[in-house]
Tab-separated table of C-alpha atoms and ligand atoms in Angstrom:
chain	number	residue	atom	x	y	z
A	28	MET	CA	-16.432	-8.937	-9.037
A	29	ASN	CA	-16.636	-10.660	-5.632
A	30	LYS	CA	-15.735	-9.516	-2.261
A	31	ALA	CA	-12.258	-10.964	-2.450
A	32	ASP	CA	-11.582	-9.098	-5.785
A	33	ILE	CA	-12.610	-5.864	-4.358
A	34	TYR	CA	-10.418	-6.310	-1.196
A	35	LYS	CA	-7.487	-7.139	-3.385
A	36	ILE	CA	-8.180	-4.085	-5.539
A	37	ARG	CA	-8.269	-1.822	-2.380
A	38	ASP	CA	-4.773	-2.867	-1.521
A	39	ASP	CA	-3.730	-1.145	-4.750
A	40	PHE	CA	-4.830	2.141	-3.362
A	41	PRO	CA	-2.417	3.172	-0.472
A	42	ILE	CA	-4.860	6.107	0.873
A	43	LEU	CA	-7.684	3.600	1.388
A	44	SER	CA	-5.922	2.181	4.342
A	45	ARG	CA	-5.584	5.389	6.223
A	46	GLU	CA	-7.633	6.555	9.195
A	47	VAL	CA	-9.730	9.753	9.646
A	48	PHE	CA	-10.474	10.920	13.093
A	49	GLY	CA	-9.613	7.531	14.472
A	50	ASN	CA	-11.918	5.632	11.865
A	51	PRO	CA	-10.909	3.805	8.768
A	52	LEU	CA	-11.446	6.183	5.802
A	53	VAL	CA	-14.604	5.647	3.883
A	54	TYR	CA	-14.120	7.576	0.738
A	55	LEU	CA	-17.351	8.321	-0.913
A	56	ASP	CA	-16.481	11.490	-2.830
A	57	ASN	CA	-15.216	9.956	-6.048
A	58	ALA	CA	-17.303	12.146	-8.257
A	59	ALA	CA	-15.067	15.075	-6.932
A	60	THR	CA	-11.969	13.170	-7.459
A	61	THR	CA	-10.850	9.471	-7.397
A	62	GLN	CA	-7.992	7.966	-5.317
A	63	LYS	CA	-4.773	6.816	-7.087
A	64	PRO	CA	-3.485	3.287	-7.441
A	65	GLN	CA	0.043	2.576	-6.598
A	66	CYS	CA	0.903	2.108	-10.381
A	67	VAL	CA	-0.018	5.604	-11.067
A	68	ILE	CA	2.091	6.844	-8.049
A	69	ASP	CA	4.998	4.636	-9.174
A	70	LYS	CA	4.864	6.095	-12.728
A	71	ILE	CA	5.108	9.585	-11.396
A	72	THR	CA	8.081	8.677	-9.311
A	73	LYS	CA	9.712	6.833	-12.198
A	74	MET	CA	9.319	9.652	-14.539
A	75	TYR	CA	10.916	12.219	-12.169
A	76	CYS	CA	13.630	9.703	-11.188
A	77	LEU	CA	14.483	8.341	-14.724
A	78	GLU	CA	12.973	10.155	-17.494
A	79	ASN	CA	12.494	13.965	-16.677
A	80	ALA	CA	13.337	16.111	-19.693
A	81	ASN	CA	11.142	18.489	-21.992
A	82	VAL	CA	9.343	16.717	-24.791
A	83	HIS	CA	9.356	17.332	-28.419
A	84	ARG	CA	12.458	19.632	-28.086
A	85	GLY	CA	15.697	17.925	-27.340
A	86	VAL	CA	17.816	15.518	-29.422
A	87	HIS	CA	19.229	13.893	-26.334
A	88	PHE	CA	18.312	10.617	-24.898
A	89	LEU	CA	16.157	11.682	-22.180
A	90	SER	CA	14.121	14.166	-24.024
A	91	GLN	CA	13.395	11.302	-26.554
A	92	ALA	CA	12.446	8.923	-23.825
A	93	ALA	CA	10.003	11.476	-22.320
A	94	THR	CA	8.627	12.348	-25.798
A	95	ASP	CA	8.072	8.608	-26.612
A	96	GLU	CA	6.255	8.034	-23.255
A	97	HIS	CA	3.941	11.156	-23.791
A	98	GLU	CA	3.110	10.087	-27.278
A	99	ALA	CA	2.650	6.500	-26.128
A	100	SER	CA	0.245	7.910	-23.512
A	101	ARG	CA	-1.736	9.646	-26.256
A	102	ARG	CA	-2.189	6.332	-28.004
A	103	THR	CA	-3.296	4.750	-24.787
A	104	VAL	CA	-6.040	7.341	-24.504
A	105	GLN	CA	-6.872	7.049	-28.163
A	106	LYS	CA	-7.386	3.225	-27.626
A	107	PHE	CA	-9.294	3.735	-24.380
A	108	ILE	CA	-12.003	5.745	-26.123
A	109	ASN	CA	-11.673	4.218	-29.530
A	110	ALA	CA	-10.754	7.443	-31.292
A	111	ALA	CA	-9.838	6.798	-35.123
A	112	SER	CA	-6.378	8.602	-34.681
A	113	SER	CA	-4.052	9.824	-32.008
A	114	ASN	CA	-4.242	13.150	-33.807
A	115	GLU	CA	-7.776	13.501	-32.327
A	116	ILE	CA	-6.566	13.363	-28.756
A	117	VAL	CA	-5.579	16.818	-27.387
A	118	PHE	CA	-4.095	16.920	-23.800
A	119	THR	CA	-5.287	19.854	-21.622
A	120	ARG	CA	-5.416	20.618	-18.053
A	121	GLY	CA	-8.788	19.069	-17.316
A	122	ALA	CA	-12.391	18.771	-18.651
A	123	THR	CA	-12.946	22.398	-17.825
A	124	GLU	CA	-10.117	23.552	-20.096
A	125	SER	CA	-11.308	21.096	-22.842
A	126	ILE	CA	-14.572	22.720	-22.863
A	127	ASN	CA	-13.247	26.264	-22.720
A	128	LEU	CA	-10.930	25.316	-25.678
A	129	VAL	CA	-13.884	24.175	-27.844
A	130	ALA	CA	-16.270	27.002	-26.750
A	131	SER	CA	-13.567	29.534	-27.606
A	132	SER	CA	-12.238	28.192	-30.835
A	133	PHE	CA	-15.683	27.040	-32.190
A	134	CYS	CA	-17.582	30.063	-31.446
A	135	ARG	CA	-14.789	32.268	-32.925
A	136	LYS	CA	-15.002	30.233	-36.110
A	137	PHE	CA	-18.670	29.319	-36.545
A	138	CYS	CA	-20.855	31.563	-34.483
A	139	LYS	CA	-22.442	34.939	-35.403
A	140	GLU	CA	-24.727	37.133	-33.402
A	141	GLY	CA	-28.192	35.390	-32.980
A	142	ASP	CA	-26.886	31.849	-33.260
A	143	GLU	CA	-27.579	29.287	-30.571
A	144	ILE	CA	-25.744	26.927	-28.284
A	145	LEU	CA	-27.981	24.251	-26.596
A	146	ILE	CA	-27.130	22.776	-23.344
A	147	THR	CA	-29.229	20.922	-20.571
A	148	ALA	CA	-30.550	21.829	-17.153
A	149	MET	CA	-28.252	19.344	-15.390
A	150	GLU	CA	-24.703	20.774	-16.582
A	151	HIS	CA	-21.920	21.305	-14.289
A	152	HIS	CA	-20.673	24.947	-14.194
A	153	SER	CA	-17.794	23.861	-16.500
A	154	ASN	CA	-20.271	23.188	-19.253
A	155	ILE	CA	-22.366	26.356	-18.694
A	156	VAL	CA	-20.021	29.256	-17.945
A	157	PRO	CA	-17.569	28.831	-20.967
A	158	TRP	CA	-20.660	29.030	-23.242
A	159	GLN	CA	-22.125	31.887	-21.422
A	160	MET	CA	-18.813	33.846	-21.930
A	161	GLN	CA	-18.902	33.223	-25.572
A	162	CYS	CA	-22.654	34.087	-25.782
A	163	ASP	CA	-21.924	37.409	-24.114
A	164	TYR	CA	-18.880	38.138	-26.507
A	165	TYR	CA	-20.632	37.156	-29.742
A	166	GLY	CA	-24.257	37.796	-29.028
A	167	LEU	CA	-25.289	34.188	-29.078
A	168	LYS	CA	-28.278	32.633	-27.192
A	169	LEU	CA	-27.742	29.958	-24.468
A	170	LYS	CA	-30.767	27.513	-24.659
A	171	VAL	CA	-31.286	25.016	-21.969
A	172	ALA	CA	-33.067	21.684	-22.488
A	173	PRO	CA	-35.365	20.718	-19.595
A	174	ILE	CA	-35.496	17.597	-17.255
A	175	ASN	CA	-38.360	15.931	-15.494
A	176	ALA	CA	-38.961	15.378	-11.801
A	177	ASP	CA	-36.753	12.131	-11.647
A	178	GLY	CA	-33.935	14.106	-13.183
A	179	GLU	CA	-34.039	12.691	-16.637
A	180	LEU	CA	-33.470	14.871	-19.721
A	181	LEU	CA	-36.434	15.412	-21.974
A	182	THR	CA	-34.731	14.463	-25.310
A	183	ASP	CA	-37.819	15.164	-27.350
A	184	GLU	CA	-37.954	18.574	-25.843
A	185	LEU	CA	-34.076	18.991	-26.604
A	186	SER	CA	-34.763	17.866	-30.145
A	187	ARG	CA	-37.481	20.496	-30.552
A	188	MET	CA	-35.361	23.132	-29.252
A	189	ILE	CA	-32.707	22.618	-32.025
A	190	THR	CA	-33.355	25.442	-34.714
A	191	PRO	CA	-31.581	26.467	-37.945
A	192	ARG	CA	-29.607	28.836	-35.709
A	193	THR	CA	-28.334	26.086	-33.415
A	194	ARG	CA	-24.582	25.744	-33.804
A	195	LEU	CA	-23.655	23.050	-31.214
A	196	VAL	CA	-25.280	21.008	-28.502
A	197	SER	CA	-23.158	20.274	-25.485
A	198	VAL	CA	-24.436	17.832	-22.990
A	199	THR	CA	-23.214	15.893	-19.960
A	200	HIS	CA	-22.964	12.077	-20.256
A	201	VAL	CA	-23.600	11.566	-16.559
A	202	SER	CA	-24.732	14.165	-14.214
A	203	ASN	CA	-22.407	14.818	-11.310
A	204	VAL	CA	-25.365	15.580	-8.980
A	205	LEU	CA	-28.257	13.245	-10.086
A	206	GLY	CA	-26.206	10.388	-11.510
A	207	THR	CA	-28.538	10.320	-14.464
A	208	ILE	CA	-26.970	8.698	-17.595
A	209	ASN	CA	-28.090	10.722	-20.583
A	210	PRO	CA	-28.770	8.905	-23.817
A	211	VAL	CA	-25.965	10.537	-25.522
A	212	ASP	CA	-26.111	8.046	-28.636
A	213	LYS	CA	-29.622	9.255	-29.281
A	214	ILE	CA	-28.732	12.913	-28.688
A	215	VAL	CA	-25.883	12.678	-31.265
A	216	LYS	CA	-28.199	11.124	-33.746
A	217	LEU	CA	-31.027	13.615	-33.397
A	218	SER	CA	-28.589	16.557	-33.488
A	219	HIS	CA	-26.801	15.213	-36.497
A	220	ALA	CA	-30.181	14.715	-38.244
A	221	GLN	CA	-30.417	18.598	-37.923
A	222	ASN	CA	-26.660	19.060	-38.957
A	223	VAL	CA	-25.779	20.277	-35.468
A	224	PRO	CA	-22.334	18.842	-33.879
A	225	VAL	CA	-22.282	17.568	-30.247
A	226	LEU	CA	-19.902	17.789	-27.416
A	227	ILE	CA	-20.130	15.171	-24.716
A	228	ASP	CA	-18.901	16.062	-21.161
A	229	ALA	CA	-17.593	12.665	-20.112
A	230	ALA	CA	-16.059	13.780	-16.815
A	231	GLN	CA	-18.517	11.646	-14.936
A	232	SER	CA	-18.746	8.670	-17.282
A	233	VAL	CA	-15.485	7.392	-18.766
A	234	GLN	CA	-14.512	6.014	-15.335
A	235	HIS	CA	-17.681	4.023	-15.025
A	236	CYS	CA	-18.724	2.741	-18.390
A	237	ARG	CA	-17.390	1.985	-21.843
A	238	VAL	CA	-17.108	4.991	-24.025
A	239	ASP	CA	-16.536	4.459	-27.733
A	240	VAL	CA	-16.360	7.811	-29.589
A	241	GLN	CA	-16.639	6.213	-33.051
A	242	GLN	CA	-19.751	4.281	-32.027
A	243	LEU	CA	-21.080	7.395	-30.439
A	244	ASP	CA	-20.141	9.415	-33.404
A	245	CYS	CA	-19.843	12.503	-31.163
A	246	ASP	CA	-17.884	15.531	-32.545
A	247	PHE	CA	-16.119	16.383	-29.221
A	248	LEU	CA	-15.819	14.600	-25.935
A	249	VAL	CA	-13.952	15.769	-22.721
A	250	PHE	CA	-12.801	14.226	-19.564
A	251	SER	CA	-10.419	14.843	-16.598
A	252	SER	CA	-7.562	12.587	-15.550
A	253	HIS	CA	-8.126	12.971	-11.745
A	254	LYS	CA	-11.632	11.639	-11.969
A	255	ILE	CA	-10.510	8.346	-13.668
A	256	TYR	CA	-7.670	7.349	-11.220
A	257	GLY	CA	-5.070	9.516	-12.923
A	258	PRO	CA	-3.189	12.530	-11.654
A	259	THR	CA	-4.598	16.069	-11.286
A	260	GLY	CA	-3.851	18.719	-13.894
A	261	VAL	CA	-4.351	16.676	-16.972
A	262	GLY	CA	-7.428	16.504	-19.297
A	263	VAL	CA	-8.392	15.213	-22.541
A	264	LEU	CA	-10.149	16.664	-25.495
A	265	TYR	CA	-11.261	14.310	-28.116
A	266	GLY	CA	-12.357	15.899	-31.484
A	267	LYS	CA	-13.075	14.624	-34.780
A	268	GLU	CA	-10.052	15.345	-37.006
A	269	ARG	CA	-12.170	17.277	-39.478
A	270	TRP	CA	-13.430	19.630	-36.675
A	271	LEU	CA	-10.057	20.129	-34.971
A	272	ASN	CA	-8.499	20.825	-38.465
A	273	ASP	CA	-11.158	23.530	-39.009
A	274	LEU	CA	-10.935	25.164	-35.448
A	275	PRO	CA	-8.446	28.028	-34.749
A	276	PRO	CA	-5.837	27.458	-32.089
A	277	TYR	CA	-6.841	28.296	-28.489
A	278	GLN	CA	-3.712	29.380	-26.903
A	279	GLY	CA	-0.453	30.604	-28.413
A	280	GLY	CA	3.095	29.795	-27.549
A	281	GLY	CA	5.741	27.084	-27.998
A	282	GLU	CA	4.946	23.619	-29.399
A	283	MET	CA	1.707	24.824	-31.190
A	284	ILE	CA	3.730	26.467	-34.079
A	285	GLU	CA	5.211	25.385	-37.349
A	286	SER	CA	7.234	28.714	-37.892
A	287	VAL	CA	7.157	32.115	-36.196
A	288	SER	CA	8.258	35.460	-37.645
A	289	PHE	CA	7.232	38.873	-36.313
A	290	ASP	CA	5.015	39.214	-39.307
A	291	LYS	CA	3.240	35.816	-39.386
A	292	THR	CA	3.049	32.551	-37.560
A	293	THR	CA	1.968	29.287	-39.091
A	294	PHE	CA	0.603	26.578	-36.759
A	295	ASN	CA	1.678	22.958	-36.053
A	296	SER	CA	-0.345	20.039	-37.236
A	297	LEU	CA	-2.764	18.163	-34.996
A	298	PRO	CA	-2.914	17.649	-32.126
A	299	PHE	CA	-0.073	20.021	-31.292
A	300	LYS	CA	-1.845	23.114	-32.749
A	301	PHE	CA	-3.900	23.009	-29.575
A	302	GLU	CA	-1.167	22.157	-27.060
A	303	ALA	CA	0.691	25.383	-26.283
A	304	GLY	CA	3.592	25.326	-23.846
A	305	THR	CA	5.210	22.470	-22.153
A	306	PRO	CA	2.698	19.717	-21.560
A	307	ASP	CA	2.208	17.883	-18.245
A	308	PHE	CA	4.168	14.779	-19.678
A	309	VAL	CA	4.502	13.366	-16.263
A	310	GLY	CA	0.773	13.560	-15.870
A	311	THR	CA	-0.080	12.042	-19.317
A	312	ALA	CA	2.134	9.191	-18.546
A	313	ALA	CA	0.484	8.591	-15.043
A	314	LEU	CA	-2.981	8.934	-16.786
A	315	ALA	CA	-1.899	6.183	-19.288
A	316	ALA	CA	-0.793	4.056	-16.383
A	317	ALA	CA	-4.475	4.623	-14.747
A	318	LEU	CA	-6.156	3.618	-18.157
A	319	ASP	CA	-3.918	0.498	-18.352
A	320	TYR	CA	-4.960	-0.473	-14.905
A	321	LEU	CA	-8.607	-0.176	-15.616
A	322	THR	CA	-8.384	-2.026	-18.829
A	323	LEU	CA	-6.746	-4.757	-16.913
A	324	ILE	CA	-9.428	-4.921	-14.423
A	325	GLY	CA	-12.125	-4.617	-17.254
A	326	ILE	CA	-14.354	-1.560	-17.508
A	327	ASP	CA	-17.473	-3.735	-17.891
A	328	LYS	CA	-16.805	-5.607	-14.734
A	329	ILE	CA	-16.366	-2.170	-13.052
A	330	ALA	CA	-19.738	-0.920	-14.408
A	331	ALA	CA	-21.532	-4.082	-13.309
A	332	TYR	CA	-20.014	-4.083	-9.760
A	333	GLU	CA	-20.728	-0.209	-9.349
A	334	HIS	CA	-24.263	-0.804	-10.421
A	335	GLU	CA	-24.590	-3.404	-7.725
A	336	LEU	CA	-23.211	-1.057	-5.134
A	337	LEU	CA	-25.679	1.745	-6.345
A	338	GLN	CA	-28.700	-0.583	-5.965
A	339	TYR	CA	-27.599	-1.796	-2.658
A	340	ALA	CA	-26.854	1.684	-1.167
A	341	THR	CA	-30.036	3.189	-2.639
A	342	GLU	CA	-32.266	0.564	-1.095
A	343	LYS	CA	-30.564	0.884	2.294
A	344	LEU	CA	-30.694	4.695	2.418
A	345	LEU	CA	-34.394	4.786	1.505
A	346	SER	CA	-35.134	2.739	4.612
A	347	ILE	CA	-34.154	5.810	6.657
A	348	PRO	CA	-37.391	7.687	7.487
A	349	GLY	CA	-37.195	11.301	6.159
A	350	LEU	CA	-34.658	10.606	3.570
A	351	ARG	CA	-35.193	11.389	0.015
A	352	ILE	CA	-32.996	10.784	-2.985
A	353	ILE	CA	-32.654	13.591	-5.500
A	354	GLY	CA	-32.161	12.047	-8.885
A	355	ASN	CA	-34.254	8.839	-9.760
A	356	ALA	CA	-33.478	8.347	-13.392
A	357	GLY	CA	-34.073	4.797	-14.871
A	358	GLU	CA	-30.467	4.849	-15.992
A	359	LYS	CA	-28.189	5.913	-13.228
A	360	SER	CA	-24.405	6.022	-12.372
A	361	SER	CA	-23.129	5.195	-8.947
A	362	VAL	CA	-23.801	8.784	-7.581
A	363	ILE	CA	-26.536	9.291	-4.798
A	364	SER	CA	-27.684	12.671	-3.863
A	365	PHE	CA	-29.952	12.935	-0.792
A	366	LEU	CA	-31.624	15.112	1.734
A	367	VAL	CA	-32.987	14.329	5.038
A	368	ASP	CA	-36.003	16.195	6.410
A	369	GLY	CA	-35.134	18.982	8.881
A	370	ILE	CA	-31.424	18.340	8.593
A	371	HIS	CA	-29.091	20.763	6.651
A	372	PRO	CA	-26.828	18.721	4.120
A	373	TYR	CA	-23.802	20.568	5.579
A	374	ASP	CA	-24.472	19.244	9.133
A	375	ILE	CA	-24.819	15.724	7.838
A	376	GLY	CA	-21.576	15.954	5.812
A	377	THR	CA	-19.619	17.455	8.801
A	378	LEU	CA	-21.025	14.713	11.268
A	379	LEU	CA	-20.156	11.869	8.728
A	380	ASP	CA	-16.657	13.339	8.234
A	381	LYS	CA	-16.111	12.802	12.139
A	382	MET	CA	-16.987	9.222	11.530
A	383	GLY	CA	-14.346	8.930	8.659
A	384	ILE	CA	-16.783	9.147	5.965
A	385	ALA	CA	-16.013	11.555	3.112
A	386	VAL	CA	-19.166	12.810	1.183
A	387	ARG	CA	-19.766	16.045	-0.656
A	388	THR	CA	-22.286	18.567	0.310
A	389	GLY	CA	-23.507	21.757	-1.325
A	390	HIS	CA	-24.521	22.648	-4.968
A	391	HIS	CA	-21.872	20.446	-6.594
A	392	CYS	CA	-20.854	23.251	-9.114
A	393	ALA	CA	-24.482	22.964	-10.532
A	394	GLU	CA	-26.247	26.008	-9.179
A	395	PRO	CA	-28.749	26.331	-11.874
A	396	LEU	CA	-29.783	22.644	-11.509
A	397	MET	CA	-30.359	23.332	-7.784
A	398	HIS	CA	-32.653	26.376	-8.638
A	399	GLU	CA	-34.378	24.022	-11.021
A	400	LEU	CA	-34.949	21.487	-8.299
A	401	GLY	CA	-35.940	24.189	-5.767
A	402	ILE	CA	-33.216	23.149	-3.354
A	403	GLU	CA	-30.025	24.731	-2.063
A	404	GLY	CA	-27.914	21.628	-2.102
A	405	THR	CA	-27.663	17.845	-1.294
A	406	VAL	CA	-25.472	15.470	0.404
A	407	ARG	CA	-23.719	13.437	-2.335
A	408	ALA	CA	-22.137	9.963	-1.827
A	409	SER	CA	-20.302	8.872	-4.998
A	410	PHE	CA	-19.084	5.283	-5.247
A	411	ALA	CA	-16.037	3.871	-7.133
A	412	PHE	CA	-15.114	0.138	-7.688
A	413	TYR	CA	-12.915	0.126	-4.706
A	414	ASN	CA	-15.870	0.809	-2.368
A	415	THR	CA	-17.621	-1.936	-0.480
A	416	LYS	CA	-21.152	-2.866	0.565
A	417	GLU	CA	-19.663	-2.615	4.132
A	418	GLU	CA	-18.737	0.853	3.450
A	419	ALA	CA	-22.300	1.624	2.169
A	420	ASP	CA	-23.540	0.091	5.494
A	421	LYS	CA	-21.325	2.549	7.441
A	422	LEU	CA	-22.816	5.428	5.460
A	423	VAL	CA	-26.260	4.210	6.326
A	424	LYS	CA	-25.505	3.642	9.855
A	425	GLY	CA	-23.918	7.007	10.119
A	426	VAL	CA	-26.822	8.828	8.587
A	427	GLU	CA	-29.250	6.912	11.038
A	428	ARG	CA	-27.071	8.102	13.941
A	429	ILE	CA	-27.175	11.752	12.760
A	430	VAL	CA	-31.009	11.416	12.416
A	431	LYS	CA	-31.316	10.114	15.903
A	432	MET	CA	-29.010	12.896	17.354
A	433	PHE	CA	-31.189	15.514	15.541
A	434	ARG	CA	-34.549	13.975	16.683
A	435	ASN	CA	-33.232	13.834	20.301
A	436	VAL	CA	-32.031	17.457	20.257
A	437	LYS	CA	-35.540	18.568	18.892
A	438	ARG	CA	-37.523	16.770	21.648
B	522	PMP	N1	-18.153	18.248	-15.855
B	522	PMP	C1	-18.680	17.454	-15.004
B	522	PMP	C2	-19.951	16.751	-15.257
B	522	PMP	C3	-17.943	17.354	-13.642
B	522	PMP	O1	-18.515	16.548	-12.682
B	522	PMP	C4	-16.718	18.167	-13.464
B	522	PMP	C5	-16.098	18.102	-12.224
B	522	PMP	N2	-16.875	17.922	-11.122
B	522	PMP	C6	-16.275	18.812	-14.527
B	522	PMP	C7	-17.014	18.754	-15.756
B	522	PMP	C8	-15.095	19.735	-14.421
B	522	PMP	O2	-13.996	18.897	-14.311
B	522	PMP	P1	-12.475	19.446	-13.852
B	522	PMP	O3	-12.869	20.417	-12.581
B	522	PMP	O4	-11.628	18.281	-13.519
B	522	PMP	O5	-12.077	20.261	-14.909
């Protein structure tokens, strides 16, 4: 994509033309959440203005229209990640809830005391704590595959850590801190070779590269709508039909039942078995609008442009004396975590904010990774396809200004 394409794309995102503290907004916190294109905002308005009625329940026109839209959205998600069937797409409230669903249902059905769950050292809290909770409850062991100094997963080590007691491997596709792209295809193959299913946390990958669940052959995959230009409050769980049929329901309530009596309840078919209560059908419709928008632009084009941005910003940032990048994997997504000698990340983040530049500072919900790296936190600039090289320049100039300020104060 050339400069003109990007500036045209930016016009689709109303928030990108606002100012912060008198400066044009430079939004570089896309790993936390992404901004929404007008088509997503319009879809939400349209749903509330024209099609608001509860789904799967009414015989009336509006309820049917909302149901059709909701189920069409499921098929859009299915196509986007190339799932074999729309029964394999479960809507949740987010990647976090999707992982909690699998952790809770999977461990209840398949895990006994002494069994093991294997994760990696670079997981987000969402892919640690749900497993830890199950481990405490059922007496399981949580094992953690290590990373090297560049922030790359040691896959041979991970493979060796799989034992006959390993019940599941749960691994992030892309690290939200380091940007590392894990070789999930290889991880699935080596885990399957030892008869262990794999969950992929795709919260930081589906928006950046093509994800094909059939090609990956993963057993479960999760992501959040709000990180892929859709609305908040919606998430996706993909599960192979065989697994989803085998797992017990997660939450009970309306929608997920076939029939209920005070003596016994039978459960609905897939995917409704896992969707208790009224789903966010406005949110799912808006997520589908976001996925259609990305498909129109082309996810491969997005991946190529974001890689260009990553290389550009990395090179420029590294020219700042005392700046070091945390996470130097060979395969990286457009996330740059960095530290500057003698300056606290929080100070950098606060001062950049005053220049209209939004970055994230802190442990990024990956405290164990911070301990592993021997640091307390980082400044994280995360790029989306609507970001420009000019914005990367502003980040670099901003950090340079801050470095100068601090050096002058110290003198
Ligand atoms: N996994 C990863 C890798 C993430 O970066 C995040 C969000 N930062 C999550 C899971 C959780 O996503 P959510 O808060 O939308 O449920």
